[in-house]
Amino acid sequence: MHLDYLEWDSAFFNKNIGRLIVHPNDTQNKITQTLEFSKNKYDLLYVFCPENYFLTEKDGLKLVDRKVVFAEDLLGKDYEPDSNIQPYIDAPNSHEDLTALAHISAKYSRFKTDS
């Protein structure tokens, strides 16, 4: 287990923010003790756990993000690029389209969903 103070996050949000990285061999008791210690030290603590390792709300935690990686091995496969994918060309009004897309994609940003 590794606990870090996050300087940039803390300065930006004017809160004490930390990151706890849980390893597969960490015991539930050790994790619980670390979380209890952290309550007085941090306003917000990001907890990163190994895949399929879950802590519960009874631990005082709330799941806000789950990393999922999608991958495909393309070696040895016939691949034709999608004709609908085009390079970005700096054209009139293209910035307006990108700005609109950015607003749509930020709808569920953690800045809006994290309490």
CSV table of C-alpha atoms in Angstrom, one decimal:
chain,number,residue,atom,x,y,z
A,1,MET,CA,0.0,0.0,0.0
A,2,HIS,CA,1.2,3.5,-0.8
A,3,LEU,CA,-0.2,6.8,0.4
A,4,ASP,CA,0.7,10.1,-1.3
A,5,TYR,CA,-0.2,13.7,-0.7
A,6,LEU,CA,-1.2,15.2,-4.1
A,7,GLU,CA,0.2,18.7,-4.2
A,8,TRP,CA,-1.3,20.0,-7.4
A,9,ASP,CA,-4.8,18.7,-6.6
A,10,SER,CA,-4.6,20.1,-3.1
A,11,ALA,CA,-3.6,23.5,-4.2
A,12,PHE,CA,-6.1,23.7,-7.1
A,13,PHE,CA,-9.1,22.7,-5.0
A,14,ASN,CA,-7.8,24.2,-1.7
A,15,LYS,CA,-8.3,20.9,0.1
A,16,ASN,CA,-6.0,18.3,1.4
A,17,ILE,CA,-6.1,15.5,-1.2
A,18,GLY,CA,-4.3,12.2,-1.3
A,19,ARG,CA,-4.0,9.0,-3.2
A,20,LEU,CA,-3.9,5.5,-1.7
A,21,ILE,CA,-2.7,2.7,-3.9
A,22,VAL,CA,-3.8,-0.7,-2.7
A,23,HIS,CA,-1.8,-3.7,-3.6
A,24,PRO,CA,-3.2,-7.3,-3.9
A,25,ASN,CA,-1.3,-8.5,-0.8
A,26,ASP,CA,-2.6,-5.7,1.5
A,27,THR,CA,-4.9,-7.0,4.2
A,28,GLN,CA,-8.4,-5.6,4.8
A,29,ASN,CA,-7.3,-4.7,8.3
A,30,LYS,CA,-4.3,-2.7,7.1
A,31,ILE,CA,-6.5,-0.9,4.5
A,32,THR,CA,-9.1,-0.1,7.2
A,33,GLN,CA,-6.4,1.3,9.5
A,34,THR,CA,-5.0,3.5,6.8
A,35,LEU,CA,-8.4,4.8,5.8
A,36,GLU,CA,-9.2,5.6,9.5
A,37,PHE,CA,-5.8,7.4,9.9
A,38,SER,CA,-6.5,9.3,6.6
A,39,LYS,CA,-9.9,10.7,7.8
A,40,ASN,CA,-8.2,13.4,9.9
A,41,LYS,CA,-5.5,14.2,7.4
A,42,TYR,CA,-7.3,14.4,4.1
A,43,ASP,CA,-10.5,16.1,2.8
A,44,LEU,CA,-10.5,13.7,-0.2
A,45,LEU,CA,-8.7,10.5,-0.7
A,46,TYR,CA,-8.5,8.7,-4.1
A,47,VAL,CA,-8.2,5.0,-3.5
A,48,PHE,CA,-6.9,2.8,-6.4
A,49,CYS,CA,-7.4,-0.9,-6.1
A,50,PRO,CA,-6.3,-3.8,-8.2
A,51,GLU,CA,-8.8,-5.2,-10.7
A,52,ASN,CA,-11.6,-7.2,-9.1
A,53,TYR,CA,-10.6,-5.9,-5.6
A,54,PHE,CA,-13.5,-4.0,-4.1
A,55,LEU,CA,-13.9,-2.0,-1.0
A,56,THR,CA,-17.4,-1.2,0.1
A,57,GLU,CA,-19.4,1.8,1.3
A,58,LYS,CA,-19.1,0.4,4.8
A,59,ASP,CA,-15.4,1.3,4.5
A,60,GLY,CA,-16.6,4.9,4.0
A,61,LEU,CA,-15.9,4.9,0.3
A,62,LYS,CA,-17.9,5.7,-2.8
A,63,LEU,CA,-17.1,4.2,-6.3
A,64,VAL,CA,-16.8,7.1,-8.7
A,65,ASP,CA,-14.7,5.6,-11.5
A,66,ARG,CA,-13.7,2.3,-12.9
A,67,LYS,CA,-10.9,2.0,-15.5
A,68,VAL,CA,-11.7,-0.2,-18.4
A,69,VAL,CA,-9.2,-0.9,-21.2
A,70,PHE,CA,-10.4,-2.2,-24.5
A,71,ALA,CA,-7.8,-3.8,-26.8
A,72,GLU,CA,-7.6,-5.7,-30.0
A,73,ASP,CA,-4.6,-7.4,-31.4
A,74,LEU,CA,-4.5,-6.3,-35.1
A,75,LEU,CA,-1.3,-8.3,-36.0
A,76,GLY,CA,-2.0,-10.8,-38.8
A,77,LYS,CA,-5.5,-9.4,-39.4
A,78,ASP,CA,-6.8,-7.6,-42.5
A,79,TYR,CA,-7.6,-4.1,-41.5
A,80,GLU,CA,-9.2,-1.4,-43.6
A,81,PRO,CA,-9.6,2.1,-42.1
A,82,ASP,CA,-13.1,3.4,-41.6
A,83,SER,CA,-13.8,5.8,-44.5
A,84,ASN,CA,-15.9,8.0,-42.1
A,85,ILE,CA,-12.8,8.9,-40.1
A,86,GLN,CA,-11.2,12.0,-41.6
A,87,PRO,CA,-8.2,14.1,-40.5
A,88,TYR,CA,-9.1,17.4,-38.7
A,89,ILE,CA,-8.8,20.4,-41.0
A,90,ASP,CA,-8.8,23.9,-39.6
A,91,ALA,CA,-11.8,25.2,-41.5
A,92,PRO,CA,-14.3,28.0,-40.8
A,93,ASN,CA,-16.6,27.1,-38.0
A,94,SER,CA,-14.6,24.0,-37.2
A,95,HIS,CA,-13.7,25.4,-33.8
A,96,GLU,CA,-17.4,25.9,-32.9
A,97,ASP,CA,-18.0,22.2,-33.7
A,98,LEU,CA,-15.0,21.1,-31.5
A,99,THR,CA,-16.2,23.4,-28.7
A,100,ALA,CA,-19.7,21.9,-28.8
A,101,LEU,CA,-18.2,18.4,-28.8
A,102,ALA,CA,-16.0,19.3,-25.8
A,103,HIS,CA,-19.1,20.6,-23.9
A,104,ILE,CA,-21.0,17.3,-24.7
A,105,SER,CA,-18.1,15.1,-23.6
A,106,ALA,CA,-17.6,17.0,-20.3
A,107,LYS,CA,-21.2,16.4,-19.3
A,108,TYR,CA,-20.2,13.6,-17.0
A,109,SER,CA,-16.8,15.0,-16.0
A,110,ARG,CA,-15.7,14.2,-12.5
A,111,PHE,CA,-15.6,17.9,-11.9
A,112,LYS,CA,-19.4,17.8,-12.2
A,113,THR,CA,-20.1,14.4,-10.7
A,114,ASP,CA,-17.7,14.2,-7.7
A,115,SER,CA,-19.3,15.5,-4.6
